[in-house]
C-alpha cells in the first residue's frame, strides 16, 4: 500500500465464503487482497467498483479442461479457452495432457507453458501424462511446472495410451514423493474394448451403443482399483468426471479408510440423462464416461451437496460441429465445452434453493484449491492472497446458446437451457479481465501456476 491508498475497492457487495455471507467490501492492492470488511473500514482507493449489492466470490477453479493446444488448435486455443473461462467466472484452469505432442516430458511441459503464456487471460496449470515409457520423466515434469498428473484408465486415445497396472503402481509410488495429485480417468480398459467389439459386430452405432459399451461396472471397478492403489502407495488421487451413482459408496468407503482421495463431477452428469439426448443433439451427447440413463444425476448432486464429491469441474472438451454431428456414434467425437456455462448452471440450482451460495464457493473454489495445493492463495478471500474475484448477479437470467460461447468448438448439450444467476465481472490478480460477457484485458495476463517468479 502506498500512503494507505490501495489500487481498488469493490464496495457494496455481499462477500461469500464457505462459512457464510456478509455484506461488505474487498480492498485490492498489487494484485492481492489487502483487506475485507465493512465499506466504512476500507482504505481510500484509486478506483472503486460498486458491486451494487451483488455477491462477491473467489474465482472458480476448474481442474479439468482440455485446451487442445498444441496440436488441435482448430478445436480450441489458449486464447479462446481462457476467454470462455474468464467470462464464465473461472480464474484458474488445469489443462489436460492429451494434446499433440502429449504433455509427457519436461520439455513438453515447458513448451506448453511457453505456448499458453502469451495467450492466457487467466491463471493456469498443466497436467503431466503418466505412461509406461515416461516414469523417469515424472520428477522432471514436476520440476518443469506440472501442477498435477493425469492417469488414463480405459482411454482408447493412441496419443495417451493407458499404462498397465504394474506401471501405474510404479508411477504412483514416484508421485507420492513429489507432492502432486494424480487425476484419474477411471474406466476398465478390458471391459470397454471387449464390449465395443461385441457391440460393433452386432452392427450397432447409436448413442445407446456407447452407453452399453461403458457399463457402470467398468467405472465402478476402476474407481475401486485406483483407490486401493492409492492406499497402497500413498499417492494422492482425484477421481475425474464421476458419472455413476454406484461409485459413490466406494468413494465414501475409501475416504473412511483415510485414502487421500478427492472426486469431481461435471454439470452434464448433474443436469442431463439419456432422456435429454434429442435436445442435446442426439449423438452429440457422446462423452466419456457417458451421460447415463435417468437415476444417476440425483445421487450425484446429493453427493456434491454433502461434500462426498468434493468439487465441480467441467471436463471442458470442445470439438468442431462436423466432429460432433456424425451419423455413427463411433465417429462422433466425445466431449463438449463446459468452462463457460458451469457457473450459471450451478447458480441456477442456488437460485432454486437446492444448495446455497456458500456451498457453491466450497465446491467450485475452495475444494479444488485445497486438493491441488493452491489454497489459500487461490480459492479464498483471505487478505494477502491473489485477488481472483468474481462478481455474481443472482438475478441475471440467461439462455445457453452454443453460438454465444467463446470456445471454437461450441456444440453444447445445454443448448436452450434457461438459467438464473451468472458471473458479471471476473478479476484475475486484481485486474478486471471480463465484464458483462466481454473480455476487457490483454491476452498474456494469465500466468502459469508453477512458473518461477
Ligand atoms: C475428452 C477429450 O475429448 O479430450 N473427451 C471426453 O469425452 N471426456 C477425453 C477425456 O476426458 O477422457
Ligand atoms: Zn476423461
Ligand atoms: Zn477429460
Tab-separated table of C-alpha atoms and ligand atoms in Angstrom:
chain	number	residue	atom	x	y	z
A	1	UNK	CA	0.000	0.000	0.000
A	2	UNK	CA	1.173	3.471	-0.911
A	3	UNK	CA	0.365	6.025	1.783
A	4	UNK	CA	-2.713	3.995	2.697
A	5	UNK	CA	-4.060	4.315	-0.867
A	6	UNK	CA	-4.949	0.984	-2.488
A	7	UNK	CA	-5.449	0.174	-6.162
A	8	UNK	CA	-9.082	-0.864	-5.984
A	9	UNK	CA	-12.023	-1.332	-3.650
A	10	UNK	CA	-15.016	-3.442	-4.607
A	11	UNK	CA	-17.664	-1.830	-2.412
A	12	UNK	CA	-21.273	-2.519	-1.503
A	13	UNK	CA	-21.179	-6.270	-2.073
A	14	UNK	CA	-22.060	-9.446	-0.220
A	15	UNK	CA	-18.893	-11.432	0.456
A	16	UNK	CA	-19.379	-15.179	0.162
A	17	UNK	CA	-17.149	-17.848	1.694
A	18	UNK	CA	-17.953	-21.483	2.515
A	19	UNK	CA	-18.754	-20.263	6.053
A	20	UNK	CA	-21.408	-17.759	5.076
A	21	UNK	CA	-22.307	-14.412	3.555
A	22	UNK	CA	-21.580	-10.918	4.912
A	23	UNK	CA	-22.323	-7.514	3.437
A	24	UNK	CA	-19.041	-5.723	2.797
A	25	UNK	CA	-16.152	-4.816	0.560
A	26	UNK	CA	-12.775	-6.041	-0.685
A	27	UNK	CA	-9.693	-3.853	-0.933
A	28	UNK	CA	-7.115	-4.889	-3.535
A	29	UNK	CA	-3.541	-3.732	-3.870
A	30	UNK	CA	-0.710	-5.030	-6.012
A	31	UNK	CA	-2.892	-7.865	-7.278
A	32	UNK	CA	-3.606	-9.179	-3.804
A	33	UNK	CA	-6.470	-8.859	-1.376
A	34	UNK	CA	-5.412	-6.119	1.073
A	35	UNK	CA	-8.455	-6.277	3.353
A	36	UNK	CA	-12.066	-7.358	3.586
A	37	UNK	CA	-14.680	-5.810	5.855
A	38	UNK	CA	-17.375	-3.202	6.028
A	39	UNK	CA	-17.490	-0.456	3.421
A	40	UNK	CA	-16.625	2.063	6.128
A	41	UNK	CA	-13.480	0.163	7.095
A	42	UNK	CA	-11.979	0.233	3.578
A	43	UNK	CA	-8.857	2.284	2.876
A	44	UNK	CA	-9.014	5.042	0.228
A	45	UNK	CA	-8.639	3.643	-3.299
A	46	UNK	CA	-7.608	4.816	-6.756
A	47	UNK	CA	-10.671	3.118	-8.178
A	48	UNK	CA	-13.935	1.964	-6.627
A	49	UNK	CA	-16.225	-0.603	-8.232
A	50	UNK	CA	-19.750	-0.517	-6.841
A	51	UNK	CA	-20.934	-4.125	-6.578
A	52	UNK	CA	-24.483	-2.828	-6.306
A	53	UNK	CA	-25.402	-5.312	-3.593
A	54	UNK	CA	-24.353	-8.300	-5.705
A	55	UNK	CA	-22.353	-11.267	-4.444
A	56	UNK	CA	-18.563	-11.315	-4.384
A	57	UNK	CA	-16.971	-14.766	-4.528
A	58	UNK	CA	-13.471	-16.137	-5.116
A	59	UNK	CA	-12.870	-17.037	-8.769
A	60	UNK	CA	-13.849	-20.581	-9.680
A	61	UNK	CA	-11.089	-23.123	-10.262
A	62	UNK	CA	-11.724	-25.742	-12.955
A	63	UNK	CA	-9.272	-28.625	-12.553
A	64	UNK	CA	-10.393	-30.495	-15.693
A	65	UNK	CA	-10.176	-28.700	-19.030
A	66	UNK	CA	-8.852	-29.784	-22.434
A	67	UNK	CA	-7.473	-26.660	-24.092
A	68	UNK	CA	-6.272	-28.556	-27.228
A	69	UNK	CA	-3.068	-26.649	-27.966
A	70	UNK	CA	-0.567	-27.780	-29.126
A	71	UNK	CA	-1.952	-29.966	-31.883
A	72	UNK	CA	-5.687	-29.290	-32.126
A	73	UNK	CA	-5.989	-25.515	-32.344
A	74	UNK	CA	-8.889	-25.945	-34.800
A	75	UNK	CA	-10.986	-27.078	-31.773
A	76	UNK	CA	-9.728	-24.583	-29.167
A	77	UNK	CA	-6.755	-22.339	-28.405
A	78	UNK	CA	-5.372	-20.985	-25.143
A	79	UNK	CA	-6.784	-17.604	-26.168
A	80	UNK	CA	-10.312	-18.916	-26.855
A	81	UNK	CA	-10.471	-21.295	-23.875
A	82	UNK	CA	-9.282	-18.738	-21.336
A	83	UNK	CA	-11.687	-16.134	-22.736
A	84	UNK	CA	-14.537	-18.629	-22.286
A	85	UNK	CA	-13.323	-19.377	-18.762
A	86	UNK	CA	-12.979	-15.713	-17.737
A	87	UNK	CA	-16.478	-14.892	-18.980
A	88	UNK	CA	-17.777	-17.931	-17.099
A	89	UNK	CA	-16.259	-16.748	-13.792
A	90	UNK	CA	-13.284	-19.127	-13.818
A	91	UNK	CA	-9.923	-17.649	-12.799
A	92	UNK	CA	-7.709	-20.766	-12.853
A	93	UNK	CA	-7.781	-23.886	-15.035
A	94	UNK	CA	-5.732	-27.073	-15.053
A	95	UNK	CA	-5.143	-28.281	-18.619
A	96	UNK	CA	-5.145	-31.941	-19.610
A	97	UNK	CA	-2.183	-33.577	-21.406
A	98	UNK	CA	-3.933	-35.231	-24.397
A	99	UNK	CA	-2.543	-32.664	-26.812
A	100	UNK	CA	-0.121	-33.328	-29.692
A	101	UNK	CA	2.576	-33.750	-28.637
A	102	UNK	CA	1.137	-35.054	-25.371
A	103	UNK	CA	2.417	-33.368	-22.213
A	104	UNK	CA	4.610	-36.362	-21.393
A	105	UNK	CA	8.101	-34.921	-20.859
A	106	UNK	CA	9.645	-31.956	-19.038
A	107	UNK	CA	10.260	-30.387	-22.449
A	108	UNK	CA	6.592	-30.750	-23.407
A	109	UNK	CA	5.551	-29.144	-20.090
A	110	UNK	CA	7.871	-26.194	-20.725
A	111	UNK	CA	6.707	-25.887	-24.343
A	112	UNK	CA	3.045	-25.899	-23.342
A	113	UNK	CA	3.617	-23.212	-20.711
A	114	UNK	CA	5.507	-21.126	-23.289
A	115	UNK	CA	2.703	-21.557	-25.841
A	116	UNK	CA	-0.016	-20.760	-23.306
A	117	UNK	CA	1.532	-17.800	-21.510
A	118	UNK	CA	1.179	-15.107	-24.212
A	119	UNK	CA	-2.439	-16.158	-24.885
A	120	UNK	CA	-3.810	-16.804	-21.405
A	121	UNK	CA	-6.258	-14.381	-19.803
A	122	UNK	CA	-6.462	-16.324	-16.531
A	123	UNK	CA	-4.006	-18.370	-14.479
A	124	UNK	CA	-3.369	-21.959	-15.458
A	125	UNK	CA	-1.611	-25.152	-14.563
A	126	UNK	CA	-0.731	-28.059	-16.814
A	127	UNK	CA	-1.065	-31.772	-16.203
A	128	UNK	CA	1.725	-34.232	-16.974
A	129	UNK	CA	0.734	-37.540	-18.606
A	130	UNK	CA	1.566	-40.864	-16.941
A	131	UNK	CA	2.579	-43.627	-19.391
A	132	UNK	CA	4.602	-46.819	-19.424
A	133	UNK	CA	7.558	-45.122	-21.095
A	134	UNK	CA	7.915	-41.904	-19.104
A	135	UNK	CA	8.118	-42.925	-15.446
A	136	UNK	CA	11.641	-41.487	-15.247
A	137	UNK	CA	10.235	-38.193	-16.579
A	138	UNK	CA	7.678	-37.684	-13.796
A	139	UNK	CA	10.010	-35.847	-11.394
A	140	UNK	CA	11.499	-33.666	-14.177
A	141	UNK	CA	7.960	-32.835	-15.344
A	142	UNK	CA	7.036	-31.715	-11.831
A	143	UNK	CA	10.182	-29.551	-11.718
A	144	UNK	CA	9.302	-28.078	-15.127
A	145	UNK	CA	5.953	-26.945	-13.726
A	146	UNK	CA	3.445	-29.812	-13.989
A	147	UNK	CA	0.843	-28.959	-11.332
A	148	UNK	CA	-0.580	-32.493	-11.225
A	149	UNK	CA	-0.576	-35.716	-13.230
A	150	UNK	CA	-3.199	-37.446	-15.368
A	151	UNK	CA	-3.738	-41.162	-15.474
A	152	UNK	CA	-5.879	-42.620	-18.258
A	153	UNK	CA	-7.523	-45.925	-17.402
A	154	UNK	CA	-9.917	-47.021	-20.107
A	155	UNK	CA	-8.978	-44.461	-22.756
A	156	UNK	CA	-8.507	-45.519	-26.384
A	157	UNK	CA	-6.649	-42.395	-27.490
A	158	UNK	CA	-3.339	-43.534	-29.048
A	159	UNK	CA	-1.702	-40.236	-28.030
A	160	UNK	CA	-2.179	-41.082	-24.352
A	161	UNK	CA	-2.338	-44.884	-24.037
A	162	UNK	CA	-3.327	-46.491	-20.749
A	163	UNK	CA	-0.372	-47.816	-18.788
A	164	UNK	CA	-0.589	-51.357	-17.386
A	165	UNK	CA	-1.238	-51.776	-13.672
A	166	UNK	CA	2.434	-52.518	-12.942
A	167	UNK	CA	3.498	-49.211	-14.484
A	168	UNK	CA	0.642	-47.435	-12.685
A	169	UNK	CA	1.904	-48.699	-9.317
A	170	UNK	CA	5.481	-47.617	-10.086
A	171	UNK	CA	4.324	-44.194	-11.251
A	172	UNK	CA	2.134	-43.702	-8.191
A	173	UNK	CA	4.997	-44.665	-5.865
A	174	UNK	CA	7.121	-41.949	-7.567
A	175	UNK	CA	4.412	-39.301	-7.480
A	176	UNK	CA	3.732	-39.975	-3.790
A	177	UNK	CA	7.187	-38.436	-3.223
A	178	UNK	CA	6.584	-35.433	-5.498
A	179	UNK	CA	3.708	-33.892	-3.553
A	180	UNK	CA	1.398	-33.878	-6.565
A	181	UNK	CA	-2.060	-35.378	-7.084
A	182	UNK	CA	-2.987	-37.863	-9.819
A	183	UNK	CA	-6.295	-37.222	-11.587
A	184	UNK	CA	-7.701	-40.472	-12.901
A	185	UNK	CA	-9.996	-41.186	-15.838
A	186	UNK	CA	-11.279	-44.340	-14.143
A	187	UNK	CA	-12.692	-46.950	-16.501
A	188	UNK	CA	-11.679	-50.580	-17.094
A	189	UNK	CA	-9.871	-50.858	-20.446
A	190	UNK	CA	-10.592	-54.574	-20.957
A	191	UNK	CA	-14.327	-54.233	-20.401
A	192	UNK	CA	-14.563	-51.254	-22.780
A	193	UNK	CA	-12.566	-52.955	-25.563
A	194	UNK	CA	-14.444	-56.244	-25.308
A	195	UNK	CA	-17.855	-54.640	-25.307
A	196	UNK	CA	-17.039	-52.264	-28.139
A	197	UNK	CA	-16.026	-55.221	-30.330
A	198	UNK	CA	-19.204	-57.152	-29.463
A	199	UNK	CA	-21.491	-54.162	-29.976
A	200	UNK	CA	-19.894	-53.124	-33.266
A	201	UNK	CA	-20.024	-56.701	-34.540
A	202	UNK	CA	-23.759	-56.585	-33.854
A	203	UNK	CA	-23.942	-53.623	-36.238
A	204	UNK	CA	-24.962	-51.042	-33.656
A	205	UNK	CA	-23.783	-47.456	-33.963
A	206	UNK	CA	-26.305	-45.389	-31.996
A	207	UNK	CA	-25.897	-43.368	-28.788
A	208	UNK	CA	-27.282	-46.230	-26.694
A	209	UNK	CA	-24.454	-48.420	-28.046
A	210	UNK	CA	-21.952	-46.008	-26.462
A	211	UNK	CA	-23.770	-46.285	-23.126
A	212	UNK	CA	-23.957	-50.079	-23.387
A	213	UNK	CA	-20.205	-50.168	-24.036
A	214	UNK	CA	-19.475	-48.077	-20.949
A	215	UNK	CA	-21.416	-50.207	-18.450
A	216	UNK	CA	-21.481	-48.946	-14.869
A	217	UNK	CA	-19.172	-51.687	-13.606
A	218	UNK	CA	-16.421	-50.502	-15.987
A	219	UNK	CA	-16.042	-47.300	-13.983
A	220	UNK	CA	-17.003	-48.727	-10.591
A	221	UNK	CA	-14.211	-51.317	-10.843
A	222	UNK	CA	-11.609	-48.748	-11.881
A	223	UNK	CA	-12.576	-46.372	-9.040
A	224	UNK	CA	-12.234	-49.244	-6.587
A	225	UNK	CA	-8.862	-50.379	-8.008
A	226	UNK	CA	-7.305	-46.921	-8.106
A	227	UNK	CA	-8.422	-46.191	-4.530
A	228	UNK	CA	-6.673	-49.394	-3.464
A	229	UNK	CA	-3.516	-48.420	-5.391
A	230	UNK	CA	-3.614	-45.013	-3.709
A	231	UNK	CA	-3.940	-46.593	-0.282
A	232	UNK	CA	-1.065	-48.948	-1.087
A	233	UNK	CA	1.347	-46.338	-2.496
A	234	UNK	CA	0.327	-43.240	-0.517
A	235	UNK	CA	-0.184	-41.352	-3.789
A	236	UNK	CA	-2.992	-38.745	-3.581
A	237	UNK	CA	-5.629	-39.281	-6.248
A	238	UNK	CA	-8.530	-37.366	-7.728
A	239	UNK	CA	-11.410	-39.191	-9.417
A	240	UNK	CA	-12.195	-37.361	-12.667
A	241	UNK	CA	-15.700	-36.839	-14.056
A	242	UNK	CA	-17.701	-39.111	-11.717
A	243	UNK	CA	-20.739	-40.195	-13.715
A	244	UNK	CA	-22.183	-43.154	-11.833
A	245	UNK	CA	-24.143	-43.412	-8.596
A	246	UNK	CA	-22.701	-46.890	-7.962
A	247	UNK	CA	-19.233	-45.389	-7.428
A	248	UNK	CA	-20.430	-43.285	-4.511
A	249	UNK	CA	-20.292	-45.983	-1.794
A	250	UNK	CA	-16.742	-46.861	-2.923
A	251	UNK	CA	-15.659	-43.222	-2.717
A	252	UNK	CA	-17.221	-42.982	0.741
A	253	UNK	CA	-15.508	-46.170	1.853
A	254	UNK	CA	-12.089	-45.050	0.582
A	255	UNK	CA	-12.437	-41.717	2.403
A	256	UNK	CA	-13.426	-43.536	5.602
A	257	UNK	CA	-10.288	-45.655	5.308
A	258	UNK	CA	-8.241	-42.453	5.135
A	259	UNK	CA	-7.269	-42.686	1.450
A	260	UNK	CA	-6.127	-39.263	0.164
A	261	UNK	CA	-8.849	-39.211	-2.467
A	262	UNK	CA	-10.879	-36.344	-3.864
A	263	UNK	CA	-13.560	-36.506	-6.554
A	264	UNK	CA	-15.260	-34.248	-9.073
A	265	UNK	CA	-18.395	-34.421	-11.133
A	266	UNK	CA	-19.492	-32.232	-14.043
A	267	UNK	CA	-22.665	-30.345	-14.992
A	268	UNK	CA	-23.542	-32.841	-17.756
A	269	UNK	CA	-23.801	-35.661	-15.210
A	270	UNK	CA	-25.852	-33.478	-12.846
A	271	UNK	CA	-28.330	-31.959	-15.284
A	272	UNK	CA	-28.617	-34.408	-18.203
A	273	UNK	CA	-29.527	-38.032	-18.791
A	274	UNK	CA	-30.144	-40.171	-21.863
A	275	UNK	CA	-33.678	-38.716	-21.792
A	276	UNK	CA	-32.144	-35.407	-22.951
A	277	UNK	CA	-30.433	-36.911	-25.998
A	278	UNK	CA	-32.773	-35.397	-28.571
A	279	UNK	CA	-32.471	-31.845	-27.216
A	280	UNK	CA	-28.718	-32.234	-26.719
A	281	UNK	CA	-28.270	-33.126	-30.396
A	282	UNK	CA	-28.506	-36.933	-30.433
A	283	UNK	CA	-25.037	-38.373	-30.918
A	284	UNK	CA	-23.579	-35.013	-29.849
A	285	UNK	CA	-24.323	-36.097	-26.277
A	286	UNK	CA	-21.442	-38.575	-26.617
A	287	UNK	CA	-18.897	-38.085	-23.839
A	288	UNK	CA	-16.570	-40.384	-21.909
A	289	UNK	CA	-17.688	-41.535	-19.409
A	290	UNK	CA	-21.252	-41.401	-20.804
A	291	UNK	CA	-24.206	-39.389	-19.629
A	292	UNK	CA	-26.196	-42.354	-18.317
A	293	UNK	CA	-29.876	-43.237	-18.020
A	294	UNK	CA	-32.035	-41.237	-15.600
A	295	UNK	CA	-31.380	-42.018	-11.928
A	296	UNK	CA	-27.711	-41.058	-11.560
A	297	UNK	CA	-27.986	-37.268	-11.525
A	298	UNK	CA	-29.940	-37.082	-8.252
A	299	UNK	CA	-27.491	-39.130	-6.161
A	300	UNK	CA	-24.514	-37.352	-7.783
A	301	UNK	CA	-25.991	-33.953	-6.927
A	302	UNK	CA	-26.651	-35.052	-3.341
A	303	UNK	CA	-23.069	-36.318	-3.074
A	304	UNK	CA	-21.775	-32.973	-4.336
A	305	UNK	CA	-24.005	-31.070	-1.918
A	306	UNK	CA	-22.835	-33.186	1.027
A	307	UNK	CA	-19.139	-32.924	0.101
A	308	UNK	CA	-18.709	-36.643	-0.623
A	309	UNK	CA	-17.923	-35.479	-4.153
A	310	UNK	CA	-15.556	-32.647	-3.329
A	311	UNK	CA	-15.847	-30.372	-6.302
A	312	UNK	CA	-17.414	-29.367	-9.571
A	313	UNK	CA	-15.242	-29.382	-12.705
A	314	UNK	CA	-16.288	-29.424	-16.353
A	315	UNK	CA	-14.161	-31.821	-18.462
A	316	UNK	CA	-14.296	-28.948	-20.963
A	317	UNK	CA	-13.632	-30.862	-24.204
A	318	UNK	CA	-14.540	-28.868	-27.335
A	319	UNK	CA	-14.775	-30.407	-30.804
A	320	UNK	CA	-15.919	-28.912	-34.124
A	321	UNK	CA	-19.529	-29.121	-35.385
A	322	UNK	CA	-18.542	-31.678	-38.033
A	323	UNK	CA	-16.761	-33.806	-35.466
A	324	UNK	CA	-19.836	-33.788	-33.184
A	325	UNK	CA	-22.542	-34.224	-35.841
A	326	UNK	CA	-21.852	-37.690	-37.186
A	327	UNK	CA	-24.382	-40.395	-38.058
A	328	UNK	CA	-22.274	-43.121	-36.421
A	329	UNK	CA	-21.594	-42.882	-32.696
A	330	UNK	CA	-18.145	-44.422	-33.248
A	331	UNK	CA	-17.149	-41.483	-35.454
A	332	UNK	CA	-18.686	-38.857	-33.124
A	333	UNK	CA	-16.037	-37.015	-31.096
A	334	UNK	CA	-16.647	-37.400	-27.320
A	335	UNK	CA	-16.988	-34.322	-25.122
A	336	UNK	CA	-18.151	-30.719	-25.363
A	337	UNK	CA	-17.262	-27.307	-23.906
A	338	UNK	CA	-18.204	-26.599	-20.279
A	339	UNK	CA	-15.958	-23.979	-18.720
A	340	UNK	CA	-18.144	-21.032	-19.751
A	341	UNK	CA	-21.504	-22.490	-18.676
A	342	UNK	CA	-20.766	-24.368	-15.440
A	343	UNK	CA	-21.192	-21.457	-13.040
A	344	UNK	CA	-24.513	-20.324	-14.486
A	345	UNK	CA	-25.853	-23.896	-14.440
A	346	UNK	CA	-24.929	-24.468	-10.783
A	347	UNK	CA	-26.084	-20.976	-9.758
A	348	UNK	CA	-29.461	-21.900	-11.217
A	349	UNK	CA	-29.599	-24.590	-8.526
A	350	UNK	CA	-28.650	-21.971	-5.937
A	351	UNK	CA	-31.452	-19.734	-7.173
A	352	UNK	CA	-33.845	-22.688	-6.897
A	353	UNK	CA	-32.765	-23.293	-3.283
A	354	UNK	CA	-31.207	-26.728	-3.873
A	355	UNK	CA	-27.838	-25.563	-2.467
A	356	UNK	CA	-26.553	-22.305	-1.005
A	357	UNK	CA	-24.052	-19.852	-2.437
A	358	UNK	CA	-21.559	-20.763	0.340
A	359	UNK	CA	-21.946	-24.419	-0.782
A	360	UNK	CA	-21.125	-23.330	-4.328
A	361	UNK	CA	-17.999	-21.477	-3.176
A	362	UNK	CA	-16.863	-24.594	-1.317
A	363	UNK	CA	-17.306	-26.921	-4.319
A	364	UNK	CA	-16.112	-24.574	-7.080
A	365	UNK	CA	-13.403	-22.506	-5.384
A	366	UNK	CA	-12.136	-23.759	-2.022
A	367	UNK	CA	-12.185	-27.537	-2.580
A	368	UNK	CA	-10.267	-27.530	-5.883
A	369	UNK	CA	-7.721	-25.078	-4.451
A	370	UNK	CA	-7.189	-27.301	-1.401
A	371	UNK	CA	-6.928	-30.537	-3.389
A	372	UNK	CA	-4.346	-29.162	-5.826
A	373	UNK	CA	-2.133	-27.260	-3.386
A	374	UNK	CA	-3.365	-23.792	-4.366
A	375	UNK	CA	-5.147	-22.851	-1.144
A	376	UNK	CA	-5.340	-20.213	0.323
A	377	UNK	CA	-3.521	-18.218	-2.352
A	378	UNK	CA	-6.420	-19.165	-4.622
A	379	UNK	CA	-9.970	-20.166	-3.780
A	380	UNK	CA	-10.321	-17.847	-0.774
A	381	UNK	CA	-10.982	-14.191	0.058
A	382	UNK	CA	-8.245	-14.087	2.709
A	383	UNK	CA	-6.026	-10.981	2.974
A	384	UNK	CA	-2.637	-11.473	1.326
A	385	UNK	CA	-3.921	-13.909	-1.305
A	386	UNK	CA	-4.406	-13.446	-5.060
A	387	UNK	CA	-7.291	-11.093	-5.833
A	388	UNK	CA	-9.065	-13.619	-8.069
A	389	UNK	CA	-12.619	-12.409	-7.614
A	390	UNK	CA	-15.943	-12.823	-9.363
A	391	UNK	CA	-18.990	-10.627	-9.084
A	392	UNK	CA	-22.139	-12.714	-9.331
A	393	UNK	CA	-25.581	-11.430	-10.243
A	394	UNK	CA	-28.062	-13.908	-8.780
A	395	UNK	CA	-30.932	-12.237	-10.641
A	396	UNK	CA	-29.397	-12.399	-14.121
A	397	UNK	CA	-31.483	-14.558	-16.437
A	398	UNK	CA	-29.721	-16.447	-19.225
A	399	UNK	CA	-30.286	-18.880	-22.067
A	400	UNK	CA	-27.407	-21.123	-23.095
A	401	UNK	CA	-26.673	-20.951	-26.822
A	402	UNK	CA	-23.698	-22.664	-28.425
A	403	UNK	CA	-23.411	-19.775	-30.879
A	404	UNK	CA	-22.800	-17.375	-27.955
A	405	UNK	CA	-19.922	-19.375	-26.476
A	406	UNK	CA	-16.327	-18.232	-26.847
A	407	UNK	CA	-14.895	-21.697	-27.480
A	408	UNK	CA	-14.088	-22.611	-31.076
A	409	UNK	CA	-15.808	-25.987	-30.750
A	410	UNK	CA	-19.141	-24.702	-29.465
A	411	UNK	CA	-21.635	-27.582	-29.663
A	412	UNK	CA	-23.218	-27.631	-26.193
A	413	UNK	CA	-25.606	-30.257	-24.820
A	414	UNK	CA	-27.178	-27.489	-22.718
A	415	UNK	CA	-28.489	-25.712	-25.818
A	416	UNK	CA	-31.597	-23.700	-24.977
A	417	UNK	CA	-31.405	-24.190	-21.215
A	418	UNK	CA	-32.747	-21.285	-19.198
A	419	UNK	CA	-30.581	-20.200	-16.254
A	420	UNK	CA	-30.715	-17.826	-13.299
A	421	UNK	CA	-27.542	-16.284	-11.875
A	422	UNK	CA	-24.215	-15.682	-13.601
A	423	UNK	CA	-20.788	-14.096	-13.347
A	424	UNK	CA	-20.900	-10.458	-14.430
A	425	UNK	CA	-17.296	-9.467	-13.693
A	426	UNK	CA	-14.110	-11.507	-13.320
A	427	UNK	CA	-10.861	-10.245	-11.810
A	428	UNK	CA	-7.569	-12.131	-12.014
A	429	UNK	CA	-4.890	-10.897	-9.589
A	430	UNK	CA	-6.750	-7.611	-9.196
A	431	UNK	CA	-7.274	-6.887	-12.863
A	432	UNK	CA	-10.720	-6.968	-14.482
A	433	UNK	CA	-10.414	-9.484	-17.332
A	434	UNK	CA	-14.087	-9.991	-18.194
A	435	UNK	CA	-17.112	-7.768	-17.726
A	436	UNK	CA	-20.713	-8.351	-18.829
A	437	UNK	CA	-19.756	-11.167	-21.155
A	438	UNK	CA	-16.834	-9.373	-22.826
A	439	UNK	CA	-13.077	-9.674	-22.464
A	440	UNK	CA	-11.539	-6.383	-21.301
A	441	UNK	CA	-7.908	-7.360	-20.611
A	442	UNK	CA	-4.966	-8.301	-22.811
A	443	UNK	CA	-4.069	-11.861	-23.603
A	444	UNK	CA	-0.924	-12.751	-21.679
A	445	UNK	CA	-2.193	-11.520	-18.318
A	446	UNK	CA	-2.660	-15.143	-17.256
A	447	UNK	CA	0.257	-16.854	-15.578
A	448	UNK	CA	1.429	-20.432	-15.161
A	449	UNK	CA	0.857	-21.561	-11.579
A	450	UNK	CA	4.242	-23.109	-11.047
A	451	UNK	CA	6.282	-20.781	-13.208
A	452	UNK	CA	9.354	-19.474	-11.415
A	453	UNK	CA	8.707	-15.921	-10.140
B	1	LIG	C1	-12.038	-35.939	-23.659
B	1	LIG	C2	-11.417	-35.231	-24.842
B	1	LIG	O1	-12.089	-35.012	-25.847
B	1	LIG	O2	-10.239	-34.835	-24.750
B	1	LIG	N1	-13.307	-36.432	-24.054
B	1	LIG	C3	-14.319	-36.833	-23.261
B	1	LIG	O3	-15.282	-37.418	-23.772
B	1	LIG	N2	-14.298	-36.598	-21.973
B	1	LIG	C4	-11.139	-37.009	-23.166
B	1	LIG	C5	-11.415	-37.456	-21.744
B	1	LIG	O4	-11.597	-36.663	-20.821
B	1	LIG	O5	-11.378	-38.660	-21.485
B	2	LIG	ZN1	-11.534	-38.484	-19.101
B	3	LIG	ZN1	-11.278	-35.046	-19.749
